[in-house]
Short mmCIF file of C-alpha atoms in Angstrom, two decimals:
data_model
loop_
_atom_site.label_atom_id
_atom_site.label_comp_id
_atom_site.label_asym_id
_atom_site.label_seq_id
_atom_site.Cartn_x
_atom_site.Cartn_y
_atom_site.Cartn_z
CA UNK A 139 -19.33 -33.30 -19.06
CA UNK A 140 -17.03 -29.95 -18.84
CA UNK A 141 -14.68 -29.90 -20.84
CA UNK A 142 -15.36 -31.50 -23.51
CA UNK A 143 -12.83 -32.47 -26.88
CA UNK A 144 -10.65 -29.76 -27.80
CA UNK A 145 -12.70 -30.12 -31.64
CA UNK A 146 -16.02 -29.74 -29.48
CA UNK A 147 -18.30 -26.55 -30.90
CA UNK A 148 -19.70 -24.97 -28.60
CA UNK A 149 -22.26 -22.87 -30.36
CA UNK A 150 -23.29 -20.12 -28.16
CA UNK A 151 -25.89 -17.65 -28.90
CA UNK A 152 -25.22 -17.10 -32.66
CA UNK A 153 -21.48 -17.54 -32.11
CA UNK A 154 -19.10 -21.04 -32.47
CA UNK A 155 -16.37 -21.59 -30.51
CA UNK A 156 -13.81 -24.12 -29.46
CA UNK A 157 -11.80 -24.33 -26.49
CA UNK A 158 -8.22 -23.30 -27.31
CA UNK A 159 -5.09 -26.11 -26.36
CA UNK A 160 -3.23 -25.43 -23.78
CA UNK A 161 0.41 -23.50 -24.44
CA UNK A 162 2.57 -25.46 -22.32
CA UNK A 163 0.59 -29.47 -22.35
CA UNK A 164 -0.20 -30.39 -26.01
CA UNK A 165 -3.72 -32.15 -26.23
CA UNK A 166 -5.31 -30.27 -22.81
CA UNK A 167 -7.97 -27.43 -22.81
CA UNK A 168 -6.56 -24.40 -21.90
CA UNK A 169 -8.02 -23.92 -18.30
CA UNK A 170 -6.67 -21.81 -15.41
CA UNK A 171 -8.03 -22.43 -12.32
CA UNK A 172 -9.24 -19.74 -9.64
CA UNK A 173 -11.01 -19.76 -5.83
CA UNK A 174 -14.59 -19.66 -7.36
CA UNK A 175 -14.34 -21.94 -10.58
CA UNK A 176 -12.11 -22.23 -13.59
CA UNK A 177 -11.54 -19.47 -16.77
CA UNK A 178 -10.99 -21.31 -20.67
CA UNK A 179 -9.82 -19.91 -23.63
CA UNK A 180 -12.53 -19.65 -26.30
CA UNK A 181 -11.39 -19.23 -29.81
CA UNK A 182 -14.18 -18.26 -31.93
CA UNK A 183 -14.60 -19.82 -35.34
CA UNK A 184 -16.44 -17.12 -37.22
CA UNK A 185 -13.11 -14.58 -36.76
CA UNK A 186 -13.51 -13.38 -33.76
CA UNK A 187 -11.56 -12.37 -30.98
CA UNK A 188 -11.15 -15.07 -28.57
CA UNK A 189 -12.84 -14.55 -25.51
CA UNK A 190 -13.51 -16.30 -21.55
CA UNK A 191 -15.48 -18.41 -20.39
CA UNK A 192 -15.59 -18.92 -16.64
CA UNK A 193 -17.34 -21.50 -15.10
CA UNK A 194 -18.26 -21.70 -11.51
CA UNK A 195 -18.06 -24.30 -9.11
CA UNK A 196 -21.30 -25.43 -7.54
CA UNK A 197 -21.26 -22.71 -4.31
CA UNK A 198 -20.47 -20.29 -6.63
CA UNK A 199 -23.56 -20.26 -8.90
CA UNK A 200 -25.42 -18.20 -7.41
CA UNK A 201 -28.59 -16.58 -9.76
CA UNK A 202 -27.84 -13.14 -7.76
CA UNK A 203 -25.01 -12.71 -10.36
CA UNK A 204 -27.72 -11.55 -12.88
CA UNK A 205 -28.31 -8.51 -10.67
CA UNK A 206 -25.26 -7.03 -10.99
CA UNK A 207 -24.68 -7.87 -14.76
CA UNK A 208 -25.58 -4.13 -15.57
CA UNK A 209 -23.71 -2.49 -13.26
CA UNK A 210 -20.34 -4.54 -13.46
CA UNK A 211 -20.80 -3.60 -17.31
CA UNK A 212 -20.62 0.01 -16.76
CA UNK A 213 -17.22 -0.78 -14.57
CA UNK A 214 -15.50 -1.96 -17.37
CA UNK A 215 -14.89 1.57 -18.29
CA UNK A 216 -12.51 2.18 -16.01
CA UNK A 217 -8.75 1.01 -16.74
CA UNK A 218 -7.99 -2.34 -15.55
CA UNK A 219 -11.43 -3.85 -15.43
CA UNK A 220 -12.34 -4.50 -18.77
CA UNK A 221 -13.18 -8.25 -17.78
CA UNK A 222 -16.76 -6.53 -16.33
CA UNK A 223 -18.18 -6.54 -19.46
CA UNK A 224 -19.63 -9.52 -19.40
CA UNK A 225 -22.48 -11.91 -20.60
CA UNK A 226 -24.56 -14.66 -18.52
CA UNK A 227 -25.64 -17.68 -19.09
CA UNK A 228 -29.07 -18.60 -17.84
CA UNK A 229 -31.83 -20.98 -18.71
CA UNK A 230 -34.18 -18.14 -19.97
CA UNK A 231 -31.70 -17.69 -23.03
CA UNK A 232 -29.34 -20.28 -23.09
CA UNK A 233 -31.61 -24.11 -22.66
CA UNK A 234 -29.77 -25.66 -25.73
CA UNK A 235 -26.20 -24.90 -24.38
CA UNK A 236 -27.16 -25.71 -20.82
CA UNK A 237 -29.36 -28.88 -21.40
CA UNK A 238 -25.78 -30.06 -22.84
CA UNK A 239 -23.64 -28.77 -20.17
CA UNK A 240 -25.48 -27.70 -16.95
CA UNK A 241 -22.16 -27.24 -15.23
CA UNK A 242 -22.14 -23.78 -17.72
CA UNK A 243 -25.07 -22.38 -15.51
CA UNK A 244 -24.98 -18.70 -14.82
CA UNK A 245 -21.22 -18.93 -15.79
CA UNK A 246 -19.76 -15.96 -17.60
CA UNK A 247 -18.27 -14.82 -20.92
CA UNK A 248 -16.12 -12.02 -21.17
CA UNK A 249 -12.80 -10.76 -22.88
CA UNK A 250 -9.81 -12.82 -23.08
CA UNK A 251 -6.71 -10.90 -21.61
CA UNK A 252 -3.41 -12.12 -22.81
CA UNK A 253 -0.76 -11.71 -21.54
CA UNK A 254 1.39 -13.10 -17.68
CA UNK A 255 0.14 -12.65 -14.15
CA UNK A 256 2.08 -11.35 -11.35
CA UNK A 257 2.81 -15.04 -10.01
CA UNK A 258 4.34 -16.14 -12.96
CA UNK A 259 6.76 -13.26 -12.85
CA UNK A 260 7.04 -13.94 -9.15
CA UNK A 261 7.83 -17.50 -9.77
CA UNK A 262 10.01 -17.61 -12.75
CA UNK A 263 12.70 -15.45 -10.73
CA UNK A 264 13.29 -13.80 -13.31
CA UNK A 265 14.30 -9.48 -12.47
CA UNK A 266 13.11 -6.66 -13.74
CA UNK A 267 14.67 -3.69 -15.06
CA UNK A 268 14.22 -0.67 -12.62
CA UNK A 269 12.58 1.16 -15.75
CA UNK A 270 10.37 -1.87 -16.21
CA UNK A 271 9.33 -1.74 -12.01
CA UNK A 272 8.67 1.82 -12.23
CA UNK A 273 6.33 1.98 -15.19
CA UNK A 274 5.07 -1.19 -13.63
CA UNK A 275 4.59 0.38 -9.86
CA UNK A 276 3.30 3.78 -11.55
CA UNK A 277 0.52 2.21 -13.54
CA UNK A 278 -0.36 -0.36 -11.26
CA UNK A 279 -0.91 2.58 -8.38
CA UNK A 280 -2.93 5.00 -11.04
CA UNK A 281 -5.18 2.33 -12.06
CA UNK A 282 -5.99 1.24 -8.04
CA UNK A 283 -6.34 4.91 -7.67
CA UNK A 284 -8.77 5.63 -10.05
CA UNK A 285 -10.58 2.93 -8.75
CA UNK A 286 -10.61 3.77 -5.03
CA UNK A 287 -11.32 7.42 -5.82
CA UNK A 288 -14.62 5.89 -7.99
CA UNK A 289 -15.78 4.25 -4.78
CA UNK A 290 -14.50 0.50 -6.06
CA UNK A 291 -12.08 -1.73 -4.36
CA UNK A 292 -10.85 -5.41 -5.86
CA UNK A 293 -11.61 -7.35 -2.27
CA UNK A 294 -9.78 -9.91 -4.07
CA UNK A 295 -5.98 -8.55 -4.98
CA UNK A 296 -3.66 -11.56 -5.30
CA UNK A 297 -0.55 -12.43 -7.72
CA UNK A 298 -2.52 -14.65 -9.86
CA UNK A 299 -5.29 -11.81 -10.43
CA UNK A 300 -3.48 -8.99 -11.73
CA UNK A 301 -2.85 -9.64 -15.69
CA UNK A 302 0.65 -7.68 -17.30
CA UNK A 303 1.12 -7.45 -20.79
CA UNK A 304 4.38 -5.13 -22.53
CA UNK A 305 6.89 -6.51 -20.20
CA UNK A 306 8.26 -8.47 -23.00
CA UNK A 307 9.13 -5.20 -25.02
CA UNK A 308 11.33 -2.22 -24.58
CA UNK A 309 9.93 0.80 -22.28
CA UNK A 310 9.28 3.83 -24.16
CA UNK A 311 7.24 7.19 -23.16
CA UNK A 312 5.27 5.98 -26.08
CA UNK A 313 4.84 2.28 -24.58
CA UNK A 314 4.22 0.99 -21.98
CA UNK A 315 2.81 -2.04 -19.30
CA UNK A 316 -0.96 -2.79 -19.79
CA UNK A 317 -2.34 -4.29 -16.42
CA UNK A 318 -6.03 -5.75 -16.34
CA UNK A 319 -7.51 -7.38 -13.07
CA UNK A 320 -9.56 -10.66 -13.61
CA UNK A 321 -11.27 -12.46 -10.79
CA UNK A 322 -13.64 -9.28 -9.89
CA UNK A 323 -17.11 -11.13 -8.35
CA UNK A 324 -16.24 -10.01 -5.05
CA UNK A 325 -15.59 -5.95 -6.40
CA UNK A 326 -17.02 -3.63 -4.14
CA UNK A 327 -18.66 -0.83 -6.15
CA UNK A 328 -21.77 1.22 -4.57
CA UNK A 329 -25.21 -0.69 -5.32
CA UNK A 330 -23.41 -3.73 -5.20
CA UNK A 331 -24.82 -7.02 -3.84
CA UNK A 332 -22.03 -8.20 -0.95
CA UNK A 333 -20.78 -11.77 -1.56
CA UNK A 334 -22.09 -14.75 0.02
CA UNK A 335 -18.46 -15.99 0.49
CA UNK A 336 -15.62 -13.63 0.85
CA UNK A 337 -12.14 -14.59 0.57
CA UNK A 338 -10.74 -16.41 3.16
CA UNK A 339 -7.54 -17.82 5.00
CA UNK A 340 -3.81 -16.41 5.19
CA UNK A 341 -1.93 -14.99 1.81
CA UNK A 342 0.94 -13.24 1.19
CA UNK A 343 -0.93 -10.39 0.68
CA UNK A 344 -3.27 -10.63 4.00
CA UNK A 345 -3.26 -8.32 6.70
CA UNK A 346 -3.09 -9.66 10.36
CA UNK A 347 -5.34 -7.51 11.89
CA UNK A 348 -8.06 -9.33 8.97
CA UNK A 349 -8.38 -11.87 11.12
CA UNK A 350 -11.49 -13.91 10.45
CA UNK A 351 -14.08 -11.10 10.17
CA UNK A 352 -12.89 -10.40 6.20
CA UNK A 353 -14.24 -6.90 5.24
CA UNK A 354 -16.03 -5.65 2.21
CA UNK A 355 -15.73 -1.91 1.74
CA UNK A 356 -13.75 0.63 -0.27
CA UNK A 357 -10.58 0.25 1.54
CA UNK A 358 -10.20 -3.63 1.15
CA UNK A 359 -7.84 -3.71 -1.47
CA UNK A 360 -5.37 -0.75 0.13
CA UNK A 361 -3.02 -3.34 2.16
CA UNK A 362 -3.01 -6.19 -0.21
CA UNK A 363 -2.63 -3.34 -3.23
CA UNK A 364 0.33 -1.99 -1.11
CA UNK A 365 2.40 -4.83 -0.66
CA UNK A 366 2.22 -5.71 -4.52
CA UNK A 367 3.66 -2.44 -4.94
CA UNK A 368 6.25 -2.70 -3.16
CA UNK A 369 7.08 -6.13 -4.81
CA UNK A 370 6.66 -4.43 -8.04
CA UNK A 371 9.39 -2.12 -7.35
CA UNK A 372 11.93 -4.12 -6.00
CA UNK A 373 11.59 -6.48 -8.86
CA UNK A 374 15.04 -5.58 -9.96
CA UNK A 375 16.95 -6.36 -6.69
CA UNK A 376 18.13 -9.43 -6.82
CA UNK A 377 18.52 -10.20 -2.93
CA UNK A 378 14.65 -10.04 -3.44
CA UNK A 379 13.86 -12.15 -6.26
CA UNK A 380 15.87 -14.53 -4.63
CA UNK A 381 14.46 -14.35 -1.45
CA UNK A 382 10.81 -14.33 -2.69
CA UNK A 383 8.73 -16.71 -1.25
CA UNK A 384 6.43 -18.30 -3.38
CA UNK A 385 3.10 -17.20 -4.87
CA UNK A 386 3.93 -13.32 -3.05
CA UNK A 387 7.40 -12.30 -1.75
CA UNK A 388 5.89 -12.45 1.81
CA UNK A 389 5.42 -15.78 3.37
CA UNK A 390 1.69 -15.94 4.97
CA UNK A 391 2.93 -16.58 8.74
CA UNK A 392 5.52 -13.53 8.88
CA UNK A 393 2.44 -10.79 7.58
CA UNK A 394 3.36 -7.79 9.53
CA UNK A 395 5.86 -9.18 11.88
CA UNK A 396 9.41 -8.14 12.38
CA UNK A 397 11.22 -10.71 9.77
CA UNK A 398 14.33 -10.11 7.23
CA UNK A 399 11.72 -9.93 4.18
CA UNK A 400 10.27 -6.60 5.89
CA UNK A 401 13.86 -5.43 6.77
CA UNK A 402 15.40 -6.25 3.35
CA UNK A 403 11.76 -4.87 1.36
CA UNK A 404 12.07 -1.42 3.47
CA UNK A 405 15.98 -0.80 2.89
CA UNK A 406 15.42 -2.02 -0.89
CA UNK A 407 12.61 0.78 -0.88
CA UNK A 408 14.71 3.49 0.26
CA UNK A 409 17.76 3.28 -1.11
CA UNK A 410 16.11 2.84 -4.91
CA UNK A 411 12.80 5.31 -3.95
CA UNK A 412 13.64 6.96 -1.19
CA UNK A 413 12.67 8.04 2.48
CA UNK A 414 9.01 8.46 2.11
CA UNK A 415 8.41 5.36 -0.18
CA UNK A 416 9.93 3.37 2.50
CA UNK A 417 7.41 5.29 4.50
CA UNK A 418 4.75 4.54 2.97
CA UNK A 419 5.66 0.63 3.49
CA UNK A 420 6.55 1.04 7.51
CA UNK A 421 2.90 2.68 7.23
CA UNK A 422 1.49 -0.83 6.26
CA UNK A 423 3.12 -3.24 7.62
CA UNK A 424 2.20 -1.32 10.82
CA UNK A 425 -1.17 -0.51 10.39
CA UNK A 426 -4.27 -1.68 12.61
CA UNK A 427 -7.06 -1.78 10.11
CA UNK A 428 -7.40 -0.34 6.68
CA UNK A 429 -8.29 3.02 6.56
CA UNK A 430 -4.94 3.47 8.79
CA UNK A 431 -3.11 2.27 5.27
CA UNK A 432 -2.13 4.98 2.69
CA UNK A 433 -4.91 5.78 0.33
CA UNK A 434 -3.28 4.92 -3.76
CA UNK A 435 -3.75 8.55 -4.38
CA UNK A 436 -0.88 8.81 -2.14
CA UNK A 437 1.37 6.23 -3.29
CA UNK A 438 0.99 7.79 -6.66
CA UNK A 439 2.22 11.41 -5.27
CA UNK A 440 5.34 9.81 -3.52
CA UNK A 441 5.91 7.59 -6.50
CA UNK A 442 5.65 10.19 -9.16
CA UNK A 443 8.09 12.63 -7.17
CA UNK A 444 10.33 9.19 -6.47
CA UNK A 445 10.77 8.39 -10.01
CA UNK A 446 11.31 12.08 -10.59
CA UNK A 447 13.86 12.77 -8.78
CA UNK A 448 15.59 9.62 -9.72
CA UNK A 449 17.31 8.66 -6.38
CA UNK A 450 20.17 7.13 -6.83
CA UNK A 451 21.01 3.12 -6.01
CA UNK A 452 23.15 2.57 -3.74
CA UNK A 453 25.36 -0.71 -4.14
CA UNK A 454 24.56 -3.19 -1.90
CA UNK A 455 27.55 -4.86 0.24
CA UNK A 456 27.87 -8.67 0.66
CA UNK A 457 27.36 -8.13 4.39
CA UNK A 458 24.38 -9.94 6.09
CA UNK A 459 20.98 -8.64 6.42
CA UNK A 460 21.31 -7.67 10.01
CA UNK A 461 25.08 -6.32 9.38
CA UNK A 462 24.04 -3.78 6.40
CA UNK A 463 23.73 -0.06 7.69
CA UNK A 464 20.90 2.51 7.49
CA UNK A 465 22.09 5.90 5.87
CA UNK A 466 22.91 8.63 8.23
CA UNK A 467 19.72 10.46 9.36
CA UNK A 468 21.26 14.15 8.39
CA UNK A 469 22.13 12.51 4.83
CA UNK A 470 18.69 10.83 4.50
CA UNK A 471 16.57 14.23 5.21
CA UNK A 472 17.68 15.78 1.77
CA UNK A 473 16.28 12.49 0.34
CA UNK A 474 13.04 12.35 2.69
CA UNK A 475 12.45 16.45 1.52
CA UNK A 476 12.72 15.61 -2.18
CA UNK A 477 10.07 13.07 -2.34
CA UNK A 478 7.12 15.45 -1.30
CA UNK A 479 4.23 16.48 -2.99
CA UNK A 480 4.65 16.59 -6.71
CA UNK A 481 4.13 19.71 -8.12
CA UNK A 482 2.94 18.66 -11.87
CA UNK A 483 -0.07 17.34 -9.40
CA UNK A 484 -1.16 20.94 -8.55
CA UNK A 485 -3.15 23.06 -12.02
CA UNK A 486 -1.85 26.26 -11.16
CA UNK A 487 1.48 27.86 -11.52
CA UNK A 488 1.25 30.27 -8.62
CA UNK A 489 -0.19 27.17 -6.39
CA UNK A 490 3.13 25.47 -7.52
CA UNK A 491 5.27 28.39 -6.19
CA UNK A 492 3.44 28.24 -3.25
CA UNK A 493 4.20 24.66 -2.67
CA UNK A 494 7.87 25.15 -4.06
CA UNK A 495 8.40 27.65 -1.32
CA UNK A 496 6.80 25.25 1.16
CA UNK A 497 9.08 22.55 0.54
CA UNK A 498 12.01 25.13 0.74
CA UNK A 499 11.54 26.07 3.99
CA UNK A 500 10.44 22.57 5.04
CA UNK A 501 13.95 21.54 3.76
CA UNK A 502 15.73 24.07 5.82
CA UNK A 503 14.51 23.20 8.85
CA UNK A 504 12.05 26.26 9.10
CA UNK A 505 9.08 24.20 9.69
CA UNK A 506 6.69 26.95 11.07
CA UNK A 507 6.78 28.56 8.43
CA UNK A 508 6.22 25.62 5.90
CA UNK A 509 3.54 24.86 7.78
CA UNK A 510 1.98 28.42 7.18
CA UNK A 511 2.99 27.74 3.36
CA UNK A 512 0.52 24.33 3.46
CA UNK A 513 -1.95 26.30 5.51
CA UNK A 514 -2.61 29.13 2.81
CA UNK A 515 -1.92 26.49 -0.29
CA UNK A 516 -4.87 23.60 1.32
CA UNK A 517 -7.31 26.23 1.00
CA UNK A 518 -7.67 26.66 -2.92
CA UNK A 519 -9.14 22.82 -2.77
CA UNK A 520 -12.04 21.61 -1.35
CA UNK A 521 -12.41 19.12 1.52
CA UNK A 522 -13.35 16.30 -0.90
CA UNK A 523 -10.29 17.15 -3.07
CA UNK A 524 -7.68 14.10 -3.36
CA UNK A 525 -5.15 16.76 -3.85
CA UNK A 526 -5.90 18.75 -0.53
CA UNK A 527 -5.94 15.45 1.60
CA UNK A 528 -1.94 15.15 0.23
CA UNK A 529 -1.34 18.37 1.26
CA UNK A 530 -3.35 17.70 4.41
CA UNK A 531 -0.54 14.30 5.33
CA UNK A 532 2.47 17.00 4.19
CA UNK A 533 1.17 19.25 7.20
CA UNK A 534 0.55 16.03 9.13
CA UNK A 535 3.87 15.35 8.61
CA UNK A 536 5.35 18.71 9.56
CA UNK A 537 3.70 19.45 12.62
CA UNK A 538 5.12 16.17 13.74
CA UNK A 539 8.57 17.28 13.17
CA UNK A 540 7.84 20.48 15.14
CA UNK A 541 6.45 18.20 18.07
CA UNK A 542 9.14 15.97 17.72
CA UNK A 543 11.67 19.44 18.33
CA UNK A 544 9.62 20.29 21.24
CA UNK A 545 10.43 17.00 22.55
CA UNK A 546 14.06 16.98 22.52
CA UNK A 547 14.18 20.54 23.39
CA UNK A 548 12.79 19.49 26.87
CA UNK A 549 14.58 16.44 26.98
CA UNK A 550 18.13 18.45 26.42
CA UNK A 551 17.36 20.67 29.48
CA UNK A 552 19.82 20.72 32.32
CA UNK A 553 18.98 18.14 34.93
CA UNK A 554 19.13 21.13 37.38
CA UNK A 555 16.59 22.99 35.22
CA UNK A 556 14.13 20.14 35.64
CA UNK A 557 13.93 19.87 38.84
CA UNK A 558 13.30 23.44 39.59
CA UNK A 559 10.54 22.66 36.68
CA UNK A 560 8.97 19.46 38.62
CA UNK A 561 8.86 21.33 42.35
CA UNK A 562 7.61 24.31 40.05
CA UNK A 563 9.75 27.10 40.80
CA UNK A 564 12.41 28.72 39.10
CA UNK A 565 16.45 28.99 39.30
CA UNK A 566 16.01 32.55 40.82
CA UNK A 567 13.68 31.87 43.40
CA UNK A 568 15.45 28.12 44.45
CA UNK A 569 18.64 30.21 44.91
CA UNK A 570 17.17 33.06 47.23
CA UNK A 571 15.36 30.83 48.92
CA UNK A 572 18.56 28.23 49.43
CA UNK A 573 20.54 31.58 50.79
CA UNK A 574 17.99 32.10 53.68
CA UNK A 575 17.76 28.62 54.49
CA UNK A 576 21.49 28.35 54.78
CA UNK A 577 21.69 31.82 56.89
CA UNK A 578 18.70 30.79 59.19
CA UNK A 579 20.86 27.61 59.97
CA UNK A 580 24.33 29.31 60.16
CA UNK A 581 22.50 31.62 63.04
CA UNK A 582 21.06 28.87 64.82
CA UNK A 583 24.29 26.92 64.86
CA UNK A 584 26.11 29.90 66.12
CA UNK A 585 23.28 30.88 68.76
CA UNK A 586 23.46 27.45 70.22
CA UNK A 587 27.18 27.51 70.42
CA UNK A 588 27.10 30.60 72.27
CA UNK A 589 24.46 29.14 74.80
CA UNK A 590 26.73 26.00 75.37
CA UNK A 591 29.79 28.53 75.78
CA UNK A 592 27.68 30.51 78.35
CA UNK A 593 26.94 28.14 80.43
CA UNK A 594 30.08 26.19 80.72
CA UNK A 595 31.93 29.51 81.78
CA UNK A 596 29.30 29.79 84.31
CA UNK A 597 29.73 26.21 85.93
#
C-alpha cells in the first residue's frame, strides 16, 4: 500500500530512499497532488540529492510512457524543463520494487524542484515588488519563448505547474527568479506520442473558444501562457491581489467576457507597462483560436522595451472601477511609440539606426515613411526569422494607422462633398448643371406666362 511509513526504505535500483515529512502536517508524507497522480519527496539516504517520485493514477499508466523516455530526456535541456529527465519504472527492471508496490508501475523519478508555485503566491495575497514582477514576467516569457520557437508547447500551463524559486531574496542583475515547469506528460514536442487524455474542463487560464475539442499543437500554451503573464505583472497592484480569484486571478465563467477583472487587468497593464502591453492582453482576451494570440517572442520584445523605458505608475484614485478614466489618446501615443521593437534585439548597429529612424518617423506621425523604414530593415532577415515576424506586426501595425487616416479623412468630408461623391459627379459639374436646370425652368415659367397674358388680352 502507497505510501507507506515515513521510516519505510524504499530501495530503488542501487539507491535508498525515504519519503520526506511533510513541511506544514508533522507525521504525513510529503505528497502534492496533480490531474494525473500524485509527486513525493524522496530523500535519499546515501547523500544524495533528493529527488521525485510521481505516481500515476490507474488511467494514467499507460506503458506508451516508455516511448517517449528518450526524447523527453533530451528536453530537459532547455530552461524550465529540467523535470524531463527522467527514469521509469517497469517490470523488466524494477520486479522487487513493484512486486511490493504495484501502484509504482511505470511511475517516474525525476529531480526535486524546490521552491513555491504560482498558486501559492496567488493564494497567500501576498504583492510583489514591481522589480520582483518584472524579472518574474521577463523570465517567465524567455523561457515559453525558447520553448515555442523549439517547436514545444506545455498543453498543460496552470498556477500549480509553474515552480518559482529567488522570490524570497533581493533582485540583483546578478540574481535572479528561477522558474521550472513540472506536470509535462502532455508536452507537445515533434515525434511526440499525443495523450490519450488531454486536459479538460474550465480554468482560469482556459480559453472560450477551447470549447470541448482541447488541442494539442505548438500554440496550446500561448493563451493560458498569456494570462499568467499578465498576472505576473500586476502582482504588485494591490486592487489585483485583492481582487484575485482563487487558484488564477480570472474566475473560470468570466474567460474572455467583458467583466471588471479584464477592465481593471488592462488599465493595471498600461499604466505600469504601457500601451502595447495592454495590447498585447486586448489581443487575447479577444482572440478566436490560438494562433490569433501573440507568439512569446513577442511578449518578450514589448516587455523588454516596457521595462526599458520604465513607464511611469500612475496613482490610482479611490474612484470605482467603472468611474476611473483612460489617459488621453494624444498623451497615450508617446507611450504606445516607446514600447516598439527593442533595438538591443537587432545584431547590427546600422540595422538599429535603421529601426531608430523608423520609430522616429512613426512617432511623428509620418507613417509612410516608417513604413518604407520597416520595408528596407525586414529584408536583412529571413522569412523564418523570429526577429523579422516583429518587424513584420510593427508594419502590421502601421499600415493600420494609415488605413485608419484614410478613414476619417473620408468621414470628415463635407456632407455636400459626399453626395456629389455617391451620384458620382463632381462640385463643378453639379453646379453647371444646377444653372441650366434653373434657366430652362425660369424660361418656361416666363413663356407660359406670356401665353396666358396673350390670350387673355385677346378674349
Amino acid at each position: 500500500m502507497f505510501p507507506p511509513e515515513l521510516n519505510t526504505q524504499l530501495h530503488i535500483r542501487d539507491r535508498t530512499y525515504t519519503i520526506a515529512e511533510h513541511p506544514m502536517f508533522e507525521g504525513m508524507p510529503y505528497g502534492q497532488e496533480g490531474r494525473q497522480g500524485t509527486v513525493y519527496k524522496l530523500l535519499s539516504l546515501d547523500g544524495g540529492p533528493a529527488i521525485a517520485m510521481k505516481i500515476f493514477r490507474p488511467s494514467f499508466r499507460q506503458p506508451a510512457i516508455m516511448m517517449k523516455l528518450e526524447q523527453m530526456s533530451e528536453l530537459s535541456q532547455i530552461a524550465g524543463l529540467q523535470v524531463c529527465s527522467r527514469e521509469v519504472l517497469y517490470p523488466q527492471r524494477d520486479m522487487d520494487l513493484l512486486s511490493v508496490f504495484p501502484e509504482l508501475l511505470y511511475g517516474v523519478l525525476m529531480p526535486w524542484v524546490e521552491g513555491s508555485t504560482w498558486s501559492d503566491i496567488l493564494h497567500s495575497r501576498s504583492e510583489l515588488t514591481v522589480e520582483q514582477c518584472r524579472t518574474l514576467a521577463m523570465n517567465f516569457a524567455g523561457m515559453l519563448a525558447e520553448m515555442e520557437q523549439r517547436g514545444v508547447a506545455h498543453s498543460d500551463l496552470s498556477s500549480s505547474n509553474v515552480i518559482l524559486s529567488g522570490l524570497s531574496q533581493q533582485i540583483t542583475p546578478t540574481t535572479g527568479i528561477t522558474i521550472e515547469l513540472v506536470d509535462v506528460e502532455d508536452l507537445f514536442a515533434e515525434g511526440l506520442i499525443e495523450p490519450d487524455y488531454l486536459p479538460e474542463g474550465k480554468t482560469g487560464y482556459t480559453a472560450v473558444f477551447a470549447g470541448e475539442d482541447v488541442q494539442w499543437g505548438i500554440y496550446n500554451s500561448r493563451f493560458a501562457g498569456a494570462i499568467m503573464l499578465c498576472e505576473m505583472l500586476a502582482w504588485s497592484d494591490p486592487e489585483i491581489v485583492q481582487c484575485a480569484w482563487g487558484d488564477s486571478y480570472f474566475d473560470p465563467n468570466e474567460m474572455q467576457q467583458e467583466c471588471e477583472r479584464y477592465n481593471l487587468m488592462h488599465r493595471t497593464l498600461e499604466q505600469t507597462y504601457g500601451m502595447e502591453t495592454a495590447g498585447l492582453l486586448a489581443r487575447v482576451w479577444n482572440a478566436k483560436d490560438l494562433p490569433y494570440c501573440p507568439s512569446f517572442g513577442e511578449w518578450v520584445l514589448v516587455l523588454t522595451a516596457a521595462v526599458a523605458t520604465k513607464v511611469p505608475v500612475v496613482e490610482k484614485n479611490e474612484k470605482s472601477l467603472g468611474e476611473e478614466h483612460y489617459q488621453e489618446q494624444d498623451e497615450s501615443r508617446d507611450v504606445q511609440q516607446s514600447t516598439q521593437l527593442e533595438m538591443s534585439a537587432l545584431p547590427d548597429v546600422n540595422m538599429n539606426e535603421s529601426l531608430a529612424k523608423a520609430r522616429q518617423l512613426e512617432g511623428q506621425g509620418k507613417l509612410p515613411s516608417a513604413l518604407w523604414e520597416y520595408g528596407k530593415l525586414i529584408g536583412n532577415f529571413p522569412e523564418t526569422s523570429s526577429i523579422r515576424k516583429e518587424i513584420e506586426i510593427a508594419m502590421a501595425s502601421v499600415q493600420d494607422l494609415i488605413d485608419q487616416s484614410f478613414t476619417t479623412n473620408e468621414r470628415s468630408s463635407s456632407p455636400i462633398r459626399n453626395v456629389f461623391q455617391k451620384e458620382g459627379t463632381s462640385a463643378g459639374e453639379a453646379l453647371y448643371r444646377n444653372v441650366w436646370i434653373m434657366t430652362l425652368i425660369i424660361s418656361a415659367f416666363i413663356i407660359v406666362l406670356a401665353w396666358i397674358l396673350y390670350i387673355f388680352n385677346n378674349l
